[in-house]
mmCIF file of C-alpha atoms and ligand atoms in Angstrom:
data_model
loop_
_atom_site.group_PDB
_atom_site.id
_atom_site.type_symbol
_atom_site.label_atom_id
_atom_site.label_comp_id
_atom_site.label_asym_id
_atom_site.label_seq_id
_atom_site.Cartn_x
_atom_site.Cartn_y
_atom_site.Cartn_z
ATOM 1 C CA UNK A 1 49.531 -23.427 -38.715
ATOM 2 C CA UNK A 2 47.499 -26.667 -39.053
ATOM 3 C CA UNK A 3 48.958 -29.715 -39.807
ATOM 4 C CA UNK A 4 48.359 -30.497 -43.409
ATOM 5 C CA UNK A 5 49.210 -27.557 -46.358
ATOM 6 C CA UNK A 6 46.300 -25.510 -46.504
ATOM 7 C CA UNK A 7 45.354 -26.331 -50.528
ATOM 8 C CA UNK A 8 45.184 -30.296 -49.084
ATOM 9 C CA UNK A 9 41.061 -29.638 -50.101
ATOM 10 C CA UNK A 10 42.116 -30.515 -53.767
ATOM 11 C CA UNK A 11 42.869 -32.343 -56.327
ATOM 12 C CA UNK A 12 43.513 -36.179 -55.050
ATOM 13 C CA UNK A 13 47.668 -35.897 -55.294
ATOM 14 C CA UNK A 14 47.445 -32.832 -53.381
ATOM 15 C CA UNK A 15 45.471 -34.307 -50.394
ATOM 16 C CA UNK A 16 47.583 -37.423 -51.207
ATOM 17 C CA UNK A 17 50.825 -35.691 -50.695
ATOM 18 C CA UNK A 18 49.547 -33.707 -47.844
ATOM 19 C CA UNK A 19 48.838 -36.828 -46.110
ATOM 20 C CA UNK A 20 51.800 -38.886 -46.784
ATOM 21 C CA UNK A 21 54.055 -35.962 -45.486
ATOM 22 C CA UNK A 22 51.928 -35.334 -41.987
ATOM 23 C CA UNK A 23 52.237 -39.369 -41.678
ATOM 24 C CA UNK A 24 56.247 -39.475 -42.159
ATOM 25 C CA UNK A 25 56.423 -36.657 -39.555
ATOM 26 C CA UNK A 26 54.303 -38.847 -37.223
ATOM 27 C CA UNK A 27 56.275 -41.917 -37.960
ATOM 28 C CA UNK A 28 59.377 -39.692 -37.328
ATOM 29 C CA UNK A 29 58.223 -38.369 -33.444
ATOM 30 C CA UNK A 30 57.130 -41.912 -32.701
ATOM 31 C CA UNK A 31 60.636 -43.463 -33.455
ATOM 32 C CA UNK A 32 62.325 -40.843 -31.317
ATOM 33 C CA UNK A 33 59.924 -41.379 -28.510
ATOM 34 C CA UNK A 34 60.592 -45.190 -29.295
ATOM 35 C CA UNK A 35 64.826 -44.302 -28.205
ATOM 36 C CA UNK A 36 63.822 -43.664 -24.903
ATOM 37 C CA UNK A 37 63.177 -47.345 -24.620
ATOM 38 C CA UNK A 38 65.108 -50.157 -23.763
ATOM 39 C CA UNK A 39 67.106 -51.778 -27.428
ATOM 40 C CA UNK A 40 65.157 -55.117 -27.011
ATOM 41 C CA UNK A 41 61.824 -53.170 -26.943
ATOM 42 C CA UNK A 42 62.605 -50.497 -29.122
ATOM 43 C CA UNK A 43 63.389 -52.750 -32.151
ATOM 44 C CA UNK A 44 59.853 -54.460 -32.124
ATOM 45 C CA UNK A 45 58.349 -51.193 -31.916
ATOM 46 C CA UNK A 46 60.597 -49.500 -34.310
ATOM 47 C CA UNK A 47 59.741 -52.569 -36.950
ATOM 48 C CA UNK A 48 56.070 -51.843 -36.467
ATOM 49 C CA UNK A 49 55.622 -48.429 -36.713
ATOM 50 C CA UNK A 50 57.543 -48.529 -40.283
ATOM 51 C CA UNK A 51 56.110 -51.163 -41.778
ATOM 52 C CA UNK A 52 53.224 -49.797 -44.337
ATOM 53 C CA UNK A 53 50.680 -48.357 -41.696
ATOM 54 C CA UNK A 54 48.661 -46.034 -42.847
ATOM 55 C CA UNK A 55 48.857 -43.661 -39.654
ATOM 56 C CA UNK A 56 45.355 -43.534 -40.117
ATOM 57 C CA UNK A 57 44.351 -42.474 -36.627
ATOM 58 C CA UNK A 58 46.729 -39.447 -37.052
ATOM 59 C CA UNK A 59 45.541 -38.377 -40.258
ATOM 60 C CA UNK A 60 42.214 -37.905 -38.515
ATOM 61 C CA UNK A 61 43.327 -36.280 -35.958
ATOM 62 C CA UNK A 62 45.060 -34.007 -38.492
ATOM 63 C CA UNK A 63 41.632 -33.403 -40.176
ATOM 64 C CA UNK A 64 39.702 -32.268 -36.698
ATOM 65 C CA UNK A 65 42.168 -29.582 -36.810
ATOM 66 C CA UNK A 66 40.956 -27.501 -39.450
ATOM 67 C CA UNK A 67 37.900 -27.474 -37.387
ATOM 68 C CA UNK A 68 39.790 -24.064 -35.902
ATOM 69 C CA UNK A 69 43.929 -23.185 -35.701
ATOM 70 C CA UNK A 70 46.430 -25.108 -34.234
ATOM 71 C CA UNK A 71 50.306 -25.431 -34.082
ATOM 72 C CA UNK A 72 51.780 -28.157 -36.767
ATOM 73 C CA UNK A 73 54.116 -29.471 -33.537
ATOM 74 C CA UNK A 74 51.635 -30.225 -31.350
ATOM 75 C CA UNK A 75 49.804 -32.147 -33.836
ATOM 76 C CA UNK A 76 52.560 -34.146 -34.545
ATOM 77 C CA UNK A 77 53.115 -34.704 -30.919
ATOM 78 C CA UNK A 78 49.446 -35.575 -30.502
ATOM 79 C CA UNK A 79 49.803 -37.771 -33.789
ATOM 80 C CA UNK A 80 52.383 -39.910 -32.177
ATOM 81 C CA UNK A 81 50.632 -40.141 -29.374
ATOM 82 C CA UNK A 82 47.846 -41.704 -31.017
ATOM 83 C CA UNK A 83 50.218 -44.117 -33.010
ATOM 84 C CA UNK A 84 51.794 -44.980 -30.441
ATOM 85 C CA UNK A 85 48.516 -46.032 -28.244
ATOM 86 C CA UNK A 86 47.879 -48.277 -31.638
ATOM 87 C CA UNK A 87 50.726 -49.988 -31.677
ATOM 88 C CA UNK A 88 50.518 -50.910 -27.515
ATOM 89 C CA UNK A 89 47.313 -52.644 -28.649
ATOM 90 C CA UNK A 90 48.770 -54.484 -31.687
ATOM 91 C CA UNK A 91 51.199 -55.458 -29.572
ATOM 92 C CA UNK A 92 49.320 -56.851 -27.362
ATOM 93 C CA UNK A 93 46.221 -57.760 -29.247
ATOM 94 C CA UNK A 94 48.578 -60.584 -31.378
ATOM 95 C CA UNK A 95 49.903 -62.243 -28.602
ATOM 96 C CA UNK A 96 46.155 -62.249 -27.498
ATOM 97 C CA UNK A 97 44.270 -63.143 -30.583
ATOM 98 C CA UNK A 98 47.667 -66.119 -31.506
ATOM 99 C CA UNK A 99 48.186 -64.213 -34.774
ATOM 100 C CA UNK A 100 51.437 -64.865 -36.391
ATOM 101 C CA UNK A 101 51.226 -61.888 -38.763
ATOM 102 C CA UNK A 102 51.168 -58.298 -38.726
ATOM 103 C CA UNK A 103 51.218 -55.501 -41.587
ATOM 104 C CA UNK A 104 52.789 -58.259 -44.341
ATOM 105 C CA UNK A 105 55.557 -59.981 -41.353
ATOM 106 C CA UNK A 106 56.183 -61.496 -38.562
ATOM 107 C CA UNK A 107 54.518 -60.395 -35.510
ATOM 108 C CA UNK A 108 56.238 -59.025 -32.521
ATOM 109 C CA UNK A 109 55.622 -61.866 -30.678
ATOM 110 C CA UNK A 110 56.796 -64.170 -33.198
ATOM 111 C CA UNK A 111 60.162 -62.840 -33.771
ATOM 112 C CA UNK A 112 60.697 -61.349 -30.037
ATOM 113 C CA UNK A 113 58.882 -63.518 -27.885
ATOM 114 C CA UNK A 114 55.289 -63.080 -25.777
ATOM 115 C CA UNK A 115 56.906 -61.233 -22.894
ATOM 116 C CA UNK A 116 59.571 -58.699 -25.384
ATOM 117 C CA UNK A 117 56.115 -58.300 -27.018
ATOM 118 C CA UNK A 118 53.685 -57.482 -24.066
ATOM 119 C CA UNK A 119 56.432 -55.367 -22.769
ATOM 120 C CA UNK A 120 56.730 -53.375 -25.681
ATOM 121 C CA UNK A 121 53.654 -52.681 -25.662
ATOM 122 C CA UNK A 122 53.592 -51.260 -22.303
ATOM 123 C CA UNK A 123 56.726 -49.166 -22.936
ATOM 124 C CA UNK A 124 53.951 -47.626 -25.686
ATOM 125 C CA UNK A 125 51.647 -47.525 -23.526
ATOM 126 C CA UNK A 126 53.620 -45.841 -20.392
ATOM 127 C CA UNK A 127 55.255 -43.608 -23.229
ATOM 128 C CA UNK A 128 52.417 -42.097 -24.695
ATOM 129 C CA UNK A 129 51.134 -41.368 -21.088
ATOM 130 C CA UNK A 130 54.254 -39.168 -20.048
ATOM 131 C CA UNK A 131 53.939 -37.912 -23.532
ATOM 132 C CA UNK A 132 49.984 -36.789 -22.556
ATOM 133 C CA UNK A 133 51.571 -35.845 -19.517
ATOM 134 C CA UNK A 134 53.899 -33.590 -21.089
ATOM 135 C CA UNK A 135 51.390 -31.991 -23.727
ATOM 136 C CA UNK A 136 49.275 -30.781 -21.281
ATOM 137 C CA UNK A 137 45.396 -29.206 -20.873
ATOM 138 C CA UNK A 138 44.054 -32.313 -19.937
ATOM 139 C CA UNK A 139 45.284 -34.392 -22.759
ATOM 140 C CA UNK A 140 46.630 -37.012 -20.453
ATOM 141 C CA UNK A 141 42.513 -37.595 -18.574
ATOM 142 C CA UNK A 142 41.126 -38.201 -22.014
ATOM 143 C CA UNK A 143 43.599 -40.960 -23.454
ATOM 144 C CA UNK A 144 43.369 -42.896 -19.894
ATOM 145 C CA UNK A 145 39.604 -42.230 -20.206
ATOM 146 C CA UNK A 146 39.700 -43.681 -23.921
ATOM 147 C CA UNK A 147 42.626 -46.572 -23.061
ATOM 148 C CA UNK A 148 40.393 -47.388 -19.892
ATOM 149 C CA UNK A 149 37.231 -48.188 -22.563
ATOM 150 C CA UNK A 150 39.376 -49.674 -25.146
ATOM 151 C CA UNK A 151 41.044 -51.798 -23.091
ATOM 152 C CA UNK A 152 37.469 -53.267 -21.649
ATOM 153 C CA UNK A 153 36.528 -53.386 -25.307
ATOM 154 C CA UNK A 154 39.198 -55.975 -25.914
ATOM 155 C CA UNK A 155 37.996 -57.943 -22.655
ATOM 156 C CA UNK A 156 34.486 -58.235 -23.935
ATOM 157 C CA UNK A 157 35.886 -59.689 -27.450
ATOM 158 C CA UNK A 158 38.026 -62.466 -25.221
ATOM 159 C CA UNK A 159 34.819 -63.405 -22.921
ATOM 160 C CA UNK A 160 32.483 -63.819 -26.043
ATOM 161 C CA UNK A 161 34.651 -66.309 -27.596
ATOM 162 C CA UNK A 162 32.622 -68.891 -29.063
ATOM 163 C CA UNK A 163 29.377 -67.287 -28.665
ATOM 164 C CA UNK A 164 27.483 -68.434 -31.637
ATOM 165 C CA UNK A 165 24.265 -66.406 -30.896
ATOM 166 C CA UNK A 166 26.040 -62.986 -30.155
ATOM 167 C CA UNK A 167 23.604 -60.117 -31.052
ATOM 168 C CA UNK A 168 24.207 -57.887 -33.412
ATOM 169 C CA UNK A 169 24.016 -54.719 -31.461
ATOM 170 C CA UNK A 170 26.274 -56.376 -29.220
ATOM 171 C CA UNK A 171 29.025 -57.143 -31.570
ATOM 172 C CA UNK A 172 28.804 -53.170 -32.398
ATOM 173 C CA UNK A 173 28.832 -52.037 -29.301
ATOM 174 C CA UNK A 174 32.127 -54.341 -28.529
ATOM 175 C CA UNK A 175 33.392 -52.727 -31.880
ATOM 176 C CA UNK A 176 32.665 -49.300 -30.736
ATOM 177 C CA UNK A 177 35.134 -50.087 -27.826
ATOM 178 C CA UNK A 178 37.630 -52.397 -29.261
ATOM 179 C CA UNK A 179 38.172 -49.879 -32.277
ATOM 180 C CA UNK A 180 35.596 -47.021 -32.383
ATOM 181 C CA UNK A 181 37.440 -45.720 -29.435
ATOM 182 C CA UNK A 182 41.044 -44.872 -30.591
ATOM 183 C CA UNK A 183 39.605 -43.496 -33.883
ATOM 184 C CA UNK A 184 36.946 -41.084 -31.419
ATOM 185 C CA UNK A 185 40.020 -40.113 -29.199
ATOM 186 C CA UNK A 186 41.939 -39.297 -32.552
ATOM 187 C CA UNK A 187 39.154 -36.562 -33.480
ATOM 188 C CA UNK A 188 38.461 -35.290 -30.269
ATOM 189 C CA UNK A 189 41.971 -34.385 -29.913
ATOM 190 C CA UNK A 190 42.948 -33.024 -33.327
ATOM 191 C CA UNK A 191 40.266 -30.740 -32.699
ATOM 192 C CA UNK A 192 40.756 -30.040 -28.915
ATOM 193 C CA UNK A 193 44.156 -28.517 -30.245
ATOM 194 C CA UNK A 194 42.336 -26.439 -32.760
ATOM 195 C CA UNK A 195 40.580 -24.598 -30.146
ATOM 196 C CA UNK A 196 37.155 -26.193 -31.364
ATOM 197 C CA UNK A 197 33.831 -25.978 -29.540
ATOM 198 C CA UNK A 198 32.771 -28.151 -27.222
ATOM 199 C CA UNK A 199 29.669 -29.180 -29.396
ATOM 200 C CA UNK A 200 31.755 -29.485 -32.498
ATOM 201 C CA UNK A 201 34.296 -31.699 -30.829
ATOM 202 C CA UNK A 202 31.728 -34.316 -29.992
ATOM 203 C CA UNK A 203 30.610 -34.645 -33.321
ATOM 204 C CA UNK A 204 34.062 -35.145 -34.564
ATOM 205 C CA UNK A 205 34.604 -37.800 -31.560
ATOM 206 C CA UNK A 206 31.236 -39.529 -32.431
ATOM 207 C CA UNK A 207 32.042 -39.390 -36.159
ATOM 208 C CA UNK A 208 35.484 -41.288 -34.971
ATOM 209 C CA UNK A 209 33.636 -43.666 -33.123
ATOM 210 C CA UNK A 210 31.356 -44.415 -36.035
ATOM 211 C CA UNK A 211 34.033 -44.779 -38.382
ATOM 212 C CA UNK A 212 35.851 -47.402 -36.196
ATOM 213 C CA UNK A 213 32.916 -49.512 -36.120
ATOM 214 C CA UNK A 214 32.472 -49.260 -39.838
ATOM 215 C CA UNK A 215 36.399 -50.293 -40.514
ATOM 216 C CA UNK A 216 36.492 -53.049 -37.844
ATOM 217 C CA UNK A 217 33.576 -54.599 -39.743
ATOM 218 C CA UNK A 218 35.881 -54.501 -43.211
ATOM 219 C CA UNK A 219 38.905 -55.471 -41.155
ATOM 220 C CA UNK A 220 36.530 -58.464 -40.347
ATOM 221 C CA UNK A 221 35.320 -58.940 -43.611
ATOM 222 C CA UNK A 222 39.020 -58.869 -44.633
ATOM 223 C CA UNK A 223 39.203 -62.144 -42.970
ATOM 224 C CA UNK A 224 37.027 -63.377 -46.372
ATOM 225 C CA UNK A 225 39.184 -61.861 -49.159
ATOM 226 C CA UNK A 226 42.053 -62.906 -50.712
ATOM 227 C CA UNK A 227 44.929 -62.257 -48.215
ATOM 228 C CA UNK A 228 45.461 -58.081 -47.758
ATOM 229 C CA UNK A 229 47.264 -56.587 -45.732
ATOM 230 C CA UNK A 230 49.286 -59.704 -44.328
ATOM 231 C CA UNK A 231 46.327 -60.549 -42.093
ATOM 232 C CA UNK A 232 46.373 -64.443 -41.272
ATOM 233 C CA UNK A 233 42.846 -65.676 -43.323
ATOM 234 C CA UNK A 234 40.731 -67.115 -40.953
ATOM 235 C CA UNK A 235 42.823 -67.750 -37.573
ATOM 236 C CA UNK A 236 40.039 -66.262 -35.247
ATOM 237 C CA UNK A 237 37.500 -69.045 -36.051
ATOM 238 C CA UNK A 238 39.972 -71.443 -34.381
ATOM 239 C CA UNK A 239 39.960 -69.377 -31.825
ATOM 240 C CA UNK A 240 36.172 -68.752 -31.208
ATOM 241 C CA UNK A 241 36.231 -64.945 -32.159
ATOM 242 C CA UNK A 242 34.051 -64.454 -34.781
ATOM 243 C CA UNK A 243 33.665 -61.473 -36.787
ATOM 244 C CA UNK A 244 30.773 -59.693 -38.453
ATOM 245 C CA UNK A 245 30.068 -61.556 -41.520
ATOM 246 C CA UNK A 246 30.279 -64.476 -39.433
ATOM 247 C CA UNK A 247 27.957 -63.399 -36.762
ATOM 248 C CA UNK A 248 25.487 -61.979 -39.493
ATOM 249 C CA UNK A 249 25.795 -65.416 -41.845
ATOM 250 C CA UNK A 250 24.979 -67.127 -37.748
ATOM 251 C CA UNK A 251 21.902 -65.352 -37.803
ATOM 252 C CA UNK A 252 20.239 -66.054 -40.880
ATOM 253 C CA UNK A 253 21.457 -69.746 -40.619
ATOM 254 C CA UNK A 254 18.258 -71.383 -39.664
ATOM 255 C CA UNK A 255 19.069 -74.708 -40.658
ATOM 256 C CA UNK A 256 21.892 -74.236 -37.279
ATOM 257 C CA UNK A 257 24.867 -76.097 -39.530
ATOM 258 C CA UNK A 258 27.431 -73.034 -39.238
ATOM 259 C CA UNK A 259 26.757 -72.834 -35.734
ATOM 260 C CA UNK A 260 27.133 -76.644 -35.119
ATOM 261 C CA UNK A 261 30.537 -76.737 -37.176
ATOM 262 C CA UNK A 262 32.273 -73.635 -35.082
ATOM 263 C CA UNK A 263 31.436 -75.213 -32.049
ATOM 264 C CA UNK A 264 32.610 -78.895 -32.948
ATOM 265 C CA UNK A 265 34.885 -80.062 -30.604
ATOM 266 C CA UNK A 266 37.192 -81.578 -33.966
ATOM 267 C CA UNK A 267 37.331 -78.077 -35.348
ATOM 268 C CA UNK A 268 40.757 -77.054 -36.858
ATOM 269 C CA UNK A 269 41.957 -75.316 -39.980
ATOM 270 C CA UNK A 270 40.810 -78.169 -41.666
ATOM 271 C CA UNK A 271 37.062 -76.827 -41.715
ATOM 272 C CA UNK A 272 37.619 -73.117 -42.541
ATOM 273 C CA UNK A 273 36.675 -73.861 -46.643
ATOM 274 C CA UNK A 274 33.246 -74.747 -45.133
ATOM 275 C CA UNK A 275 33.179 -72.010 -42.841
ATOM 276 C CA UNK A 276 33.821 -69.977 -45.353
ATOM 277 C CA UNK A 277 31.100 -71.658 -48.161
ATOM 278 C CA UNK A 278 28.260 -71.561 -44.975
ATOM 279 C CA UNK A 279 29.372 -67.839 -44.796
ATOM 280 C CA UNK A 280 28.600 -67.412 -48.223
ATOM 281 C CA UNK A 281 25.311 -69.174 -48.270
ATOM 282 C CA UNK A 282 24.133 -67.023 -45.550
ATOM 283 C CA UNK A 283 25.174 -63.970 -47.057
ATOM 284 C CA UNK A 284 27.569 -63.181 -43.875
ATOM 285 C CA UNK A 285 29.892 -60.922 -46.412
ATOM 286 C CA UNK A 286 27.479 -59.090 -47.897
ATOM 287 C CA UNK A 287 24.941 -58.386 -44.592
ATOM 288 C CA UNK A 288 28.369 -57.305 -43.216
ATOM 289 C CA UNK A 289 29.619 -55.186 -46.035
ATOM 290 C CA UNK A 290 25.820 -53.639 -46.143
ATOM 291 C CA UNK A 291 26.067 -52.912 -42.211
ATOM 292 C CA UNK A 292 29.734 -51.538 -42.544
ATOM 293 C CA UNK A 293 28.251 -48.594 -45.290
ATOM 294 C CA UNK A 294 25.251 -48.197 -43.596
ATOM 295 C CA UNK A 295 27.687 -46.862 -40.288
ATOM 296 C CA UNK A 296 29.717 -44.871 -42.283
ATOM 297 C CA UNK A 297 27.057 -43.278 -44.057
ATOM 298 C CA UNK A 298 25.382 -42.653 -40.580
ATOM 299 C CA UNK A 299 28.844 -41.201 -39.838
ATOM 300 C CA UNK A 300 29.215 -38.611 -42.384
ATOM 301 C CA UNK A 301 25.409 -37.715 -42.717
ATOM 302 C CA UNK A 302 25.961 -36.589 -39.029
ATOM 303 C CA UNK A 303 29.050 -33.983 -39.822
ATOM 304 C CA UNK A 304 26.308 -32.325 -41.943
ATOM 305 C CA UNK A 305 25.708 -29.823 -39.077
ATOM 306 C CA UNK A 306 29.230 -28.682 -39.310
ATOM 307 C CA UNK A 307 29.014 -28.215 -42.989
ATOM 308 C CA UNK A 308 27.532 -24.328 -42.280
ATOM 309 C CA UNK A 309 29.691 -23.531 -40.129
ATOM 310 C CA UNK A 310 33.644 -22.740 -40.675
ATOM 311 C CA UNK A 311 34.522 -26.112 -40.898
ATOM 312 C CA UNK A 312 33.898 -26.834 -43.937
ATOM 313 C CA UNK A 313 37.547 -27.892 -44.779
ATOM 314 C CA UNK A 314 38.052 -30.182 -41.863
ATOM 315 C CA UNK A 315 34.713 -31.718 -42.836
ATOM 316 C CA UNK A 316 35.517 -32.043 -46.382
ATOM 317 C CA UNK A 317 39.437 -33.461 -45.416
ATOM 318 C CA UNK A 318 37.577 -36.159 -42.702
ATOM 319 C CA UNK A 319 35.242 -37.599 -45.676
ATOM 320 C CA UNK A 320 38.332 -37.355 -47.800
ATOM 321 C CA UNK A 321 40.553 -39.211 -45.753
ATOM 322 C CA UNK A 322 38.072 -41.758 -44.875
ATOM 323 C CA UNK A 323 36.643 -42.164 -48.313
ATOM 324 C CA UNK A 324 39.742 -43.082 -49.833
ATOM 325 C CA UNK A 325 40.203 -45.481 -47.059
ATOM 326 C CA UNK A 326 36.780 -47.107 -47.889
ATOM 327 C CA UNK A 327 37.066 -47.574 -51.218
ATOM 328 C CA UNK A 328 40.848 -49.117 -51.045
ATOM 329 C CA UNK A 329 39.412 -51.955 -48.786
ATOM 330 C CA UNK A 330 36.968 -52.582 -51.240
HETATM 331 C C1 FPP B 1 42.427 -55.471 -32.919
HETATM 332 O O1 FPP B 1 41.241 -56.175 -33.145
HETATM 333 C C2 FPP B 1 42.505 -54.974 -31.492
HETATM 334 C C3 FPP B 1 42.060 -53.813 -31.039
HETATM 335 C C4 FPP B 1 41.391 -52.875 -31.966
HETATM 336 C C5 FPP B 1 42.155 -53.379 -29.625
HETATM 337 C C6 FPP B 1 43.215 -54.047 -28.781
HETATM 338 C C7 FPP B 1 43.219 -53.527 -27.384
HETATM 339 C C8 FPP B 1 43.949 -53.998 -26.358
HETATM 340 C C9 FPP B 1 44.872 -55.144 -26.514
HETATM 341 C C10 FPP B 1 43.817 -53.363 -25.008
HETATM 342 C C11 FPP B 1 45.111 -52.799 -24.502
HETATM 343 C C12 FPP B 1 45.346 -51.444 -25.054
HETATM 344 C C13 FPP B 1 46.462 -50.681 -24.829
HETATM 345 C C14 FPP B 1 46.528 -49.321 -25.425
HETATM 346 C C15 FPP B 1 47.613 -51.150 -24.049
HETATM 347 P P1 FPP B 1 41.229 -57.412 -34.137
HETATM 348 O O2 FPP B 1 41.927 -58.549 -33.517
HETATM 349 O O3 FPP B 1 39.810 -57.629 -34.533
HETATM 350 O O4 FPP B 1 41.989 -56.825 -35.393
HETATM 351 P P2 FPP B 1 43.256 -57.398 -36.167
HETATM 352 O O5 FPP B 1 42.670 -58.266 -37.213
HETATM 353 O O6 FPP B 1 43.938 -56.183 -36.743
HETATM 354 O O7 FPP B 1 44.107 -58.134 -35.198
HETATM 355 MG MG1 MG B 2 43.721 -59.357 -33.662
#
């Protein structure tokens, strides 16, 4: 039995419902792997992992699936498993990045402390590894493979902190890492458990990676918008880390002025509202936003040479899922 109700190719409540139920019994599995832990780093993880996440990374995983057969336990068990890798980097990625927010609250960090925090996050961490442990056929060589990459993802984004003239193609490939990872793990598994083929599970995995890249540009262009999402607006500038539309408005800034602000040695909160107008006479948003489609386009045009085979229904569940992602962050 695969993890969503087999009509879940349908009208939108039907998917919609389909989803929402495979996400509570994700959410569910992750909170009892969450009472092995000690009660001071259970709570921040508990908090997390209900507060209004989307489970995204499971729901693709649940998609790869119907890419072949598998048992609706083991893809819940793989679902948390993925969560639960996601929240070990929020965890640690706030205390990191100084952000005070996460998913509409407090962060961890802000209401536990930095060490409760960090620690939390390596109770996910060192959980979801005996959970990949536990699962079996290889599961646990792929997610250190996949944590190993992510993790170095995350390094790159600290060391190019203030790095005005950072390339394009590097910023994507950092992305790729940072993000695209998780999201390729996600698919590779859901459709490892389906009993896949090898070929078909690496275009699922590079479709994943794709579609990171594509929503870590949004998340960055989220930075723009009106708040969403409880992210803090603008707090990376301060700290050097500059997303897309940033990086694209850079490069089309002849005249140097955006460039020169960032790296003032007076800049503060103070100077985001020009940031934000040199952004916008650049056309950082918009390059970005263009750049974002243009990768997720790339992404599904390459799932076209599953579309004769079988899969047609984990194909067609992937696009939906992602879609409707897409066009709510727009
Ligand atoms: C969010 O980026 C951060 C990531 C996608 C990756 C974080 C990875 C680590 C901290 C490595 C350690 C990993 C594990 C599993 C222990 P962002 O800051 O651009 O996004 P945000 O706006 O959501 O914070
Ligand atoms: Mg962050």
């Amino acid at each position: 039995m695969v993890g969503f109700a087999d009509d879940v190719v349908g009208p939108p409540g039907v998917i919609q419902a389909a989803l929402t139920d495979f996400a509570g019994l994700v959410t569910a599995r992750l909170c009892t792997l969450a009472e092995g832990m000690p009660g001071s780093l259970r709570s921040p993880v508990v908090a997390l992992a209900n507060r209004q996440g989307k489970c995204l990374r499971a729901m693709l995983l649940g998609a790869c699936a119907r890419l072949g057969v598998a048992e609706q336990s083991r893809l819940v068990r793989l679902g948390a498993l993925v969560e639960l890798l996601h929240l070990a980097s929020l965890l640690h990625d706030d205390v990191i990045d100084r952000a005070d927010t996460r998913r509409g609250a407090p962060a961890a960090h802000v209401m536990v402390g930095e060490e409760r925090a960090m620690l939390a996050g390596l109770a996910c961490f060192a959980t979801a590894g005996m959970e990949a442990a536990a699962i079996g056929s290889g599961v646990d060589r792929i997610v250190g493979k996949a944590v190993a990459r992510l993790s170095y993802g995350e390094l790159l984004d600290v060391e190019r902190a203030f790095d005005t003239s950072l390339a394009i193609p590097d910023y994507l490939e950092l992305a790729e890492r940072k993000t695209g990872e998780l999201f390729r793990l996600s698919c590779m598994l859901g459709a490892a458990a389906s009993g896949a083929a090898e070929p078909a599970i690496r275009v699922v995995g590079q479709f994943g990676a794709d579609f990171g890249v594509a929503f870590q540009i949004l998340d960055d262009c989220l930075d723009f918008s009106a708040q969403l999402d409880g992210k803090p607006t603008g707090i990376d500038h301060v700290m050097g880390l500059f997303g897309a539309p940033t990086l694209c408005a850079l490069a089309a800034d002849d005249s140097g002025q955006l460039a020169a602000l960032l790296l003032s040695p007076e800049f503060s909160h103070g100077q985001l509202p020009a940031v934000r107008a040199l952004v916008a006479a650049n056309g950082g948003v918009a390059t970005a936003t263009r750049l974002a489609r243009s990768r997720y386009d790339q992404a599904v045009g390459a799932l076209g040479v599953l579309a004769d085979s079988d899969a047609g229904g984990a194909v067609e569940l992937l696009v939906a899922v992602t879609a409707a992602f897409w066009r709510a962050r727009r």
